[in-house]
């Protein structure tokens, strides 16, 4: 699918990252970025941007783990210090919450990581190579 010329590139890197964070194509901001929970689409349905070359690798997992750890640490400390909970009760609170945070942050961090290469492009939008 050829790229459409009527789609404007995002003005800044932050705008492209925000589009990815919302799960939308960082280039056009309209089409969905994911066709499965953690699987980005190969080509944008609206603007034709090829996303097959964009690999997330391990970066989104590192981001999700670091953010989850920073959010969970104060909770774990507060539970251990202020409440007389058994180990089983602590695990019943901590493990499900950590899993929900990790799973929720994975897709968001993949979307954010996909956006900046588009936001960094300069020049006129959607110029096609002359054959």
N, CA, C and O atoms as a DFTB+ gen file, in Angstrom:
524 C
 N C O
     1  1       0.843      -1.172       0.000
     2  2       0.000       0.000       0.000
     3  2       0.889       1.236       0.000
     4  3       1.753       1.365       0.868
     5  1       0.703       2.142      -0.945
     6  2       1.509       3.369      -0.958
     7  2       1.093       4.284       0.183
     8  3      -0.045       4.256       0.649
     9  1       2.042       5.087       0.612
    10  2       1.767       6.030       1.690
    11  2       0.873       7.152       1.179
    12  3       1.035       7.625       0.055
    13  1      -0.065       7.569       2.008
    14  2      -0.979       8.634       1.629
    15  2      -0.335       9.986       1.887
    16  3       0.385      10.162       2.869
    17  1      -0.593      10.923       1.014
    18  2      -0.018      12.260       1.144
    19  2      -0.880      13.190       1.995
    20  3      -0.420      14.264       2.381
    21  1      -2.115      12.802       2.294
    22  2      -3.002      13.705       3.032
    23  2      -2.900      13.537       4.546
    24  3      -3.714      14.097       5.280
    25  1      -1.929      12.786       5.020
    26  2      -1.720      12.590       6.459
    27  2      -0.528      13.444       6.888
    28  3       0.536      13.394       6.272
    29  1      -0.714      14.217       7.933
    30  2       0.369      15.075       8.410
    31  2       1.216      14.331       9.434
    32  3       0.692      13.627      10.298
    33  1       2.519      14.495       9.328
    34  2       3.411      13.939      10.334
    35  2       3.215      14.688      11.641
    36  3       2.829      15.857      11.626
    37  1       3.471      14.045      12.765
    38  2       3.369      14.775      14.036
    39  2       4.414      15.875      14.098
    40  3       5.496      15.758      13.524
    41  1       4.076      16.940      14.801
    42  2       4.965      18.096      14.891
    43  2       6.234      17.807      15.684
    44  3       7.306      18.305      15.340
    45  1       6.123      17.011      16.740
    46  2       7.260      16.769      17.621
    47  2       7.396      15.284      17.925
    48  3       6.505      14.484      17.639
    49  1       8.541      14.940      18.516
    50  2       8.757      13.577      18.984
    51  2       7.733      13.209      20.039
    52  3       7.234      12.084      20.057
    53  1       7.415      14.147      20.916
    54  2       6.439      13.900      21.971
    55  2       5.053      13.593      21.416
    56  3       4.340      12.742      21.948
    57  1       4.674      14.289      20.344
    58  2       3.367      14.041      19.731
    59  2       3.317      12.638      19.130
    60  3       2.302      11.950      19.237
    61  1       4.407      12.220      18.503
    62  2       4.461      10.866      17.939
    63  2       4.418       9.820      19.050
    64  3       3.732       8.805      18.926
    65  1       5.148      10.066      20.132
    66  2       5.143       9.130      21.261
    67  2       3.765       9.076      21.908
    68  3       3.323       8.005      22.323
    69  1       3.077      10.214      22.000
    70  2       1.737      10.246      22.582
    71  2       0.743       9.471      21.729
    72  3      -0.134       8.789      22.260
    73  1       0.875       9.572      20.410
    74  2       0.018       8.779      19.528
    75  2       0.256       7.290      19.747
    76  3      -0.691       6.505      19.795
    77  1       1.515       6.905      19.879
    78  2       1.834       5.507      20.159
    79  2       1.324       5.070      21.513
    80  3       0.864       3.938      21.663
    81  1       1.396       5.951      22.511
    82  2       0.900       5.647      23.847
    83  2      -0.601       5.375      23.817
    84  3      -1.092       4.527      24.562
    85  1      -1.320       6.078      22.972
    86  2      -2.763       5.861      22.848
    87  2      -3.095       4.638      22.004
    88  3      -4.268       4.306      21.837
    89  1      -2.067       3.956      21.465
    90  2      -2.308       2.762      20.655
    91  2      -2.717       3.087      19.233
    92  3      -3.334       2.266      18.554
    93  1      -2.372       4.283      18.782
    94  2      -2.688       4.726      17.421
    95  2      -1.407       4.822      16.612
    96  3      -0.315       4.892      17.175
    97  1      -1.539       4.824      15.303
    98  2      -0.383       4.949      14.412
    99  2       0.337       6.265      14.726
   100  3      -0.288       7.325      14.679
   101  1       1.635       6.221      15.045
   102  2       2.359       7.451      15.345
   103  2       2.442       8.417      14.166
   104  3       2.673       9.610      14.363
   105  1       2.257       7.920      12.952
   106  2       2.351       8.778      11.779
   107  2       1.061       9.559      11.530
   108  3       1.087      10.785      11.428
   109  1      -0.074       8.848      11.433
   110  2      -1.330       9.532      11.108
   111  2      -2.199       9.783      12.336
   112  3      -3.024      10.696      12.325
   113  1      -2.032       9.000      13.384
   114  2      -2.789       9.178      14.605
   115  2      -4.201       8.626      14.557
   116  3      -4.949       8.785      15.521
   117  1      -4.592       7.980      13.459
   118  2      -5.971       7.506      13.317
   119  2      -6.108       5.991      13.450
   120  3      -6.921       5.511      14.241
   121  1      -5.339       5.250      12.702
   122  2      -5.490       3.792      12.667
   123  2      -4.894       3.148      13.917
   124  3      -4.052       3.740      14.593
   125  1      -5.338       1.943      14.211
   126  2      -4.831       1.203      15.360
   127  2      -3.392       0.762      15.112
   128  3      -3.019       0.412      13.993
   129  1      -2.595       0.785      16.173
   130  2      -1.197       0.379      16.081
   131  2      -1.027      -1.116      16.338
   132  3      -0.059      -1.715      15.869
   133  1      -1.954      -1.726      17.077
   134  2      -1.837      -3.135      17.444
   135  2      -2.994      -3.931      16.856
   136  3      -4.142      -3.490      16.900
   137  1      -2.688      -5.118      16.297
   138  2      -3.768      -5.989      15.868
   139  2      -3.985      -7.124      16.862
   140  3      -5.012      -7.801      16.808
   141  1      -3.048      -7.341      17.756
   142  2      -3.189      -8.216      18.920
   143  2      -2.625      -7.468      20.108
   144  3      -2.123      -6.354      19.960
   145  1      -2.703      -8.068      21.287
   146  2      -2.337      -7.339      22.500
   147  2      -0.936      -6.732      22.430
   148  3      -0.770      -5.547      22.720
   149  1       0.066      -7.511      22.053
   150  2       1.439      -6.997      21.984
   151  2       2.019      -7.043      20.577
   152  3       3.227      -6.871      20.413
   153  1       1.195      -7.270      19.559
   154  2       1.667      -7.411      18.189
   155  2       1.246      -6.203      17.358
   156  3       0.068      -6.056      17.030
   157  1       2.209      -5.330      17.013
   158  2       1.862      -4.182      16.164
   159  2       1.462      -4.633      14.756
   160  3       1.867      -5.699      14.293
   161  1       0.678      -3.820      14.100
   162  2       0.293      -4.110      12.720
   163  2       1.528      -4.003      11.831
   164  3       2.465      -3.273      12.155
   165  1       1.534      -4.718      10.725
   166  2       2.666      -4.656       9.795
   167  2       2.638      -3.354       8.993
   168  3       3.682      -2.753       8.738
   169  1       1.437      -2.924       8.596
   170  2       1.261      -1.709       7.788
   171  2       0.039      -0.975       8.308
   172  3      -0.992      -1.589       8.579
   173  1       0.154       0.336       8.448
   174  2      -0.977       1.142       8.901
   175  2      -2.094       1.090       7.865
   176  3      -1.847       1.255       6.670
   177  1      -3.315       0.863       8.322
   178  2      -4.459       0.752       7.418
   179  2      -4.836       2.087       6.783
   180  3      -5.448       2.106       5.715
   181  1      -4.481       3.203       7.422
   182  2      -4.866       4.507       6.883
   183  2      -3.766       5.163       6.048
   184  3      -4.007       5.567       4.911
   185  1      -2.569       5.269       6.605
   186  2      -1.523       6.025       5.901
   187  2      -0.530       5.137       5.165
   188  3       0.259       5.643       4.367
   189  1      -0.542       3.826       5.408
   190  2       0.341       2.919       4.686
   191  2       1.751       2.830       5.240
   192  3       2.623       2.247       4.596
   193  1       2.001       3.393       6.422
   194  2       3.329       3.327       7.028
   195  2       3.684       1.872       7.325
   196  3       2.891       1.147       7.926
   197  1       4.858       1.452       6.909
   198  2       5.330       0.091       7.151
   199  2       5.939       0.016       8.550
   200  3       6.956       0.651       8.829
   201  1       5.306      -0.770       9.428
   202  2       5.801      -0.947      10.788
   203  2       6.522      -2.272      10.962
   204  3       6.956      -2.587      12.070
   205  1       6.664      -3.052       9.911
   206  2       7.283      -4.380      10.046
   207  2       8.762      -4.287      10.414
   208  3       9.298      -5.215      11.018
   209  1       9.422      -3.205      10.068
   210  2      10.840      -3.037      10.391
   211  2      11.062      -2.571      11.829
   212  3      12.174      -2.669      12.349
   213  1      10.016      -2.068      12.467
   214  2      10.124      -1.524      13.815
   215  2      10.058      -2.651      14.836
   216  3       9.001      -3.245      15.046
   217  1      11.178      -2.938      15.462
   218  2      11.246      -4.010      16.451
   219  2      11.399      -3.416      17.839
   220  3      12.231      -2.540      18.070
   221  1      10.583      -3.909      18.757
   222  2      10.633      -3.394      20.123
   223  2      11.709      -4.104      20.946
   224  3      12.271      -3.508      21.866
   225  1      11.999      -5.342      20.635
   226  2      12.959      -6.155      21.382
   227  2      12.633      -6.127      22.874
   228  3      11.477      -6.326      23.246
   229  1      13.616      -5.887      23.732
   230  2      13.421      -5.983      25.170
   231  2      13.164      -4.642      25.852
   232  3      12.834      -4.618      27.037
   233  1      13.303      -3.544      25.149
   234  2      13.164      -2.228      25.776
   235  2      11.824      -2.025      26.484
   236  3      11.821      -1.575      27.630
   237  1      10.679      -2.338      25.855
   238  2       9.407      -2.149      26.560
   239  2       9.303      -2.973      27.846
   240  3       8.714      -2.521      28.828
   241  1       9.867      -4.164      27.841
   242  2       9.837      -4.984      29.062
   243  2      10.670      -4.336      30.163
   244  3      10.261      -4.331      31.323
   245  1      11.836      -3.788      29.813
   246  2      12.655      -3.097      30.815
   247  2      11.904      -1.905      31.401
   248  3      11.918      -1.696      32.614
   249  1      11.254      -1.130      30.551
   250  2      10.502       0.034      31.016
   251  2       9.369      -0.411      31.940
   252  3       9.174       0.168      33.009
   253  1       8.628      -1.434      31.531
   254  2       7.508      -1.914      32.344
   255  2       7.990      -2.430      33.703
   256  3       7.346      -2.179      34.721
   257  1       9.103      -3.138      33.725
   258  2       9.636      -3.663      34.981
   259  2      10.105      -2.537      35.891
   260  3       9.831      -2.555      37.091
   261  1      10.806      -1.563      35.337
   262  2      11.311      -0.452      36.151
   263  2      10.155       0.374      36.725
   264  3      10.165       0.708      37.910
   265  1       9.171       0.700      35.903
   266  2       8.038       1.499      36.384
   267  2       7.232       0.705      37.415
   268  3       6.846       1.249      38.449
   269  1       6.979      -0.571      37.141
   270  2       6.241      -1.396      38.092
   271  2       6.989      -1.490      39.420
   272  3       6.379      -1.383      40.484
   273  1       8.278      -1.687      39.366
   274  2       9.066      -1.759      40.594
   275  2       9.006      -0.479      41.397
   276  3       8.895      -0.513      42.623
   277  1       9.079       0.664      40.704
   278  2       9.026       1.950      41.402
   279  2       7.636       2.240      41.976
   280  3       7.513       2.913      43.000
   281  1       6.611       1.740      41.327
   282  2       5.259       1.926      41.861
   283  2       4.946       0.937      42.990
   284  3       4.221       1.267      43.929
   285  1       5.490      -0.262      42.892
   286  2       5.193      -1.297      43.883
   287  2       6.034      -1.153      45.153
   288  3       5.570      -1.529      46.230
   289  1       7.233      -0.631      45.061
   290  2       8.122      -0.560      46.230
   291  2       7.493       0.188      47.410
   292  3       7.526      -0.333      48.525
   293  1       6.925       1.375      47.222
   294  2       6.305       2.043      48.371
   295  2       5.127       1.260      48.954
   296  3       4.916       1.248      50.167
   297  1       4.367       0.609      48.077
   298  2       3.248      -0.189      48.557
   299  2       3.729      -1.373      49.387
   300  3       3.170      -1.659      50.446
   301  1       4.740      -2.048      48.921
   302  2       5.287      -3.193      49.653
   303  2       5.852      -2.739      50.995
   304  3       5.642      -3.395      52.015
   305  1       6.560      -1.630      50.994
   306  2       7.125      -1.106      52.246
   307  2       5.998      -0.734      53.219
   308  3       6.079      -1.046      54.407
   309  1       4.959      -0.075      52.723
   310  2       3.838       0.322      53.587
   311  2       3.105      -0.902      54.138
   312  3       2.739      -0.933      55.313
   313  1       2.896      -1.892      53.302
   314  2       2.221      -3.108      53.768
   315  2       3.043      -3.825      54.833
   316  3       2.492      -4.305      55.824
   317  1       4.339      -3.899      54.637
   318  2       5.200      -4.610      55.586
   319  2       5.344      -3.841      56.898
   320  3       5.448      -4.446      57.965
   321  1       5.351      -2.513      56.819
   322  2       5.608      -1.705      58.005
   323  2       4.337      -1.414      58.809
   324  3       4.355      -1.472      60.039
   325  1       3.242      -1.103      58.124
   326  2       2.052      -0.601      58.803
   327  2       0.966      -1.640      59.082
   328  3       0.079      -1.394      59.899
   329  1       1.021      -2.773      58.430
   330  2      -0.028      -3.768      58.594
   331  2       0.581      -5.092      59.027
   332  3       1.681      -5.453      58.607
   333  1      -0.141      -5.802      59.863
   334  2       0.323      -7.108      60.344
   335  2      -0.266      -8.196      59.438
   336  3      -1.146      -8.954      59.847
   337  1       0.234      -8.256      58.212
   338  2      -0.261      -9.235      57.247
   339  2       0.666     -10.444      57.200
   340  3       1.879     -10.331      57.375
   341  1       0.068     -11.583      56.962
   342  2       0.886     -12.785      56.778
   343  2       1.544     -12.724      55.400
   344  3       1.172     -11.908      54.558
   345  1       2.504     -13.580      55.189
   346  2       3.196     -13.641      53.896
   347  2       2.205     -13.989      52.792
   348  3       2.273     -13.444      51.691
   349  1       1.288     -14.896      53.092
   350  2       0.281     -15.292      52.100
   351  2      -0.603     -14.110      51.720
   352  3      -0.891     -13.910      50.539
   353  1      -1.031     -13.336      52.688
   354  2      -1.863     -12.168      52.406
   355  2      -1.091     -11.116      51.607
   356  3      -1.639     -10.502      50.692
   357  1       0.165     -10.914      51.951
   358  2       0.989      -9.950      51.193
   359  2       1.140     -10.401      49.743
   360  3       1.019      -9.592      48.823
   361  1       1.402     -11.682      49.543
   362  2       1.554     -12.194      48.180
   363  2       0.234     -12.118      47.414
   364  3       0.230     -11.878      46.206
   365  1      -0.875     -12.321      48.106
   366  2      -2.188     -12.233      47.454
   367  2      -2.484     -10.810      46.982
   368  3      -3.263     -10.623      46.047
   369  1      -1.886      -9.826      47.603
   370  2      -2.058      -8.435      47.183
   371  2      -1.007      -8.043      46.153
   372  3      -1.334      -7.449      45.126
   373  1       0.239      -8.369      46.420
   374  2       1.359      -7.878      45.616
   375  2       1.444      -8.539      44.243
   376  3       1.588      -7.843      43.238
   377  1       1.361      -9.843      44.181
   378  2       1.553     -10.551      42.902
   379  2       0.503     -10.173      41.861
   380  3       0.881      -9.826      40.742
   381  1      -0.799     -10.220      42.167
   382  2      -1.771      -9.823      41.136
   383  2      -1.623      -8.363      40.703
   384  3      -1.750      -8.042      39.521
   385  1      -1.353      -7.488      41.664
   386  2      -1.188      -6.076      41.321
   387  2       0.031      -5.867      40.420
   388  3      -0.035      -5.106      39.455
   389  1       1.128      -6.531      40.727
   390  2       2.331      -6.415      39.897
   391  2       2.083      -6.966      38.491
   392  3       2.537      -6.375      37.511
   393  1       1.371      -8.086      38.381
   394  2       1.070      -8.650      37.061
   395  2       0.184      -7.724      36.236
   396  3       0.411      -7.545      35.040
   397  1      -0.825      -7.136      36.873
   398  2      -1.701      -6.208      36.162
   399  2      -0.913      -4.986      35.689
   400  3      -1.078      -4.548      34.550
   401  1      -0.074      -4.444      36.538
   402  2       0.751      -3.293      36.146
   403  2       1.686      -3.642      34.993
   404  3       1.797      -2.883      34.030
   405  1       2.356      -4.783      35.086
   406  2       3.280      -5.190      34.024
   407  2       2.563      -5.370      32.695
   408  3       3.014      -4.863      31.668
   409  1       1.458      -6.085      32.712
   410  2       0.729      -6.323      31.459
   411  2       0.162      -5.031      30.891
   412  3       0.148      -4.837      29.676
   413  1      -0.304      -4.147      31.766
   414  2      -0.822      -2.871      31.292
   415  2       0.248      -1.962      30.718
   416  3       0.003      -1.234      29.757
   417  1       1.427      -2.004      31.304
   418  2       2.507      -1.124      30.851
   419  2       3.237      -1.642      29.616
   420  3       3.860      -0.856      28.902
   421  1       3.175      -2.935      29.349
   422  2       3.901      -3.482      28.197
   423  2       3.423      -2.882      26.881
   424  3       4.233      -2.396      26.093
   425  1       2.113      -2.912      26.635
   426  2       1.602      -2.372      25.381
   427  2       1.834      -0.868      25.292
   428  3       2.162      -0.350      24.224
   429  1       1.666      -0.170      26.405
   430  2       1.911       1.273      26.398
   431  2       3.359       1.590      26.045
   432  3       3.623       2.503      25.263
   433  1       4.299       0.836      26.619
   434  2       5.708       1.126      26.343
   435  2       6.101       0.732      24.923
   436  3       6.990       1.357      24.345
   437  1       5.468      -0.280      24.347
   438  2       5.724      -0.605      22.936
   439  2       5.225       0.534      22.054
   440  3       5.912       0.940      21.117
   441  1       4.038       1.049      22.346
   442  2       3.489       2.158      21.572
   443  2       4.347       3.401      21.651
   444  3       4.587       4.057      20.638
   445  1       4.812       3.733      22.849
   446  2       5.664       4.915      23.023
   447  2       6.986       4.727      22.298
   448  3       7.508       5.678      21.717
   449  1       7.533       3.531      22.318
   450  2       8.817       3.270      21.684
   451  2       8.706       3.289      20.162
   452  3       9.694       3.555      19.478
   453  1       7.526       3.012      19.624
   454  2       7.329       2.994      18.176
   455  2       7.238       4.406      17.598
   456  3       7.640       4.622      16.454
   457  1       6.727       5.353      18.346
   458  2       6.464       6.693      17.834
   459  2       7.645       7.568      17.486
   460  3       7.620       8.184      16.420
   461  1       8.692       7.671      18.312
   462  2       9.754       8.644      18.059
   463  2      10.460       8.571      16.711
   464  3      10.831       9.631      16.206
   465  1      10.681       7.410      16.078
   466  2      11.315       7.457      14.752
   467  2      10.511       8.250      13.735
   468  3      11.098       8.882      12.857
   469  1       9.193       8.236      13.826
   470  2       8.353       9.010      12.915
   471  2       8.418      10.485      13.279
   472  3       8.489      11.339      12.395
   473  1       8.395      10.793      14.570
   474  2       8.446      12.183      15.006
   475  2       9.765      12.850      14.703
   476  3       9.841      14.078      14.657
   477  1      10.819      12.058      14.493
   478  2      12.137      12.616      14.222
   479  2      12.345      12.935      12.749
   480  3      13.357      13.542      12.399
   481  1      11.420      12.547      11.874
   482  2      11.582      12.799      10.455
   483  2      11.479      14.287      10.167
   484  3      10.659      14.988      10.761
   485  1      12.301      14.759       9.267
   486  2      12.289      16.162       8.861
   487  2      11.946      16.237       7.379
   488  3      11.966      15.229       6.671
   489  1      11.641      17.406       6.936
   490  2      11.381      17.605       5.521
   491  2       9.902      17.504       5.207
   492  3       9.083      17.328       6.109
   493  1       9.554      17.614       3.927
   494  2       8.140      17.582       3.543
   495  2       7.556      16.194       3.802
   496  3       8.230      15.188       3.579
   497  1       6.317      16.133       4.269
   498  2       5.720      14.840       4.581
   499  2       5.421      14.029       3.337
   500  3       4.948      14.552       2.328
   501  1       5.703      12.755       3.430
   502  2       5.313      11.761       2.431
   503  2       5.856      12.024       1.038
   504  3       5.112      11.903       0.065
   505  1       7.119      12.377       0.909
   506  2       7.700      12.524      -0.410
   507  2       7.992      11.137      -0.947
   508  3       8.562      10.297      -0.252
   509  1       7.602      10.906      -2.172
   510  2       7.827       9.604      -2.808
   511  2       9.074       9.713      -3.689
   512  3       9.315      10.742      -4.321
   513  1       9.845       8.655      -3.719
   514  2      11.040       8.639      -4.552
   515  2      10.635       8.655      -6.024
   516  3       9.729       7.938      -6.448
   517  1      11.322       9.483      -6.777
   518  2      11.046       9.540      -8.216
   519  2      11.754       8.399      -8.915
   520  3      12.961       8.215      -8.760
   521  1      11.006       7.642      -9.675
   522  2      11.566       6.449     -10.308
   523  2      12.136       6.775     -11.574
   524  3      12.659       5.896     -12.260
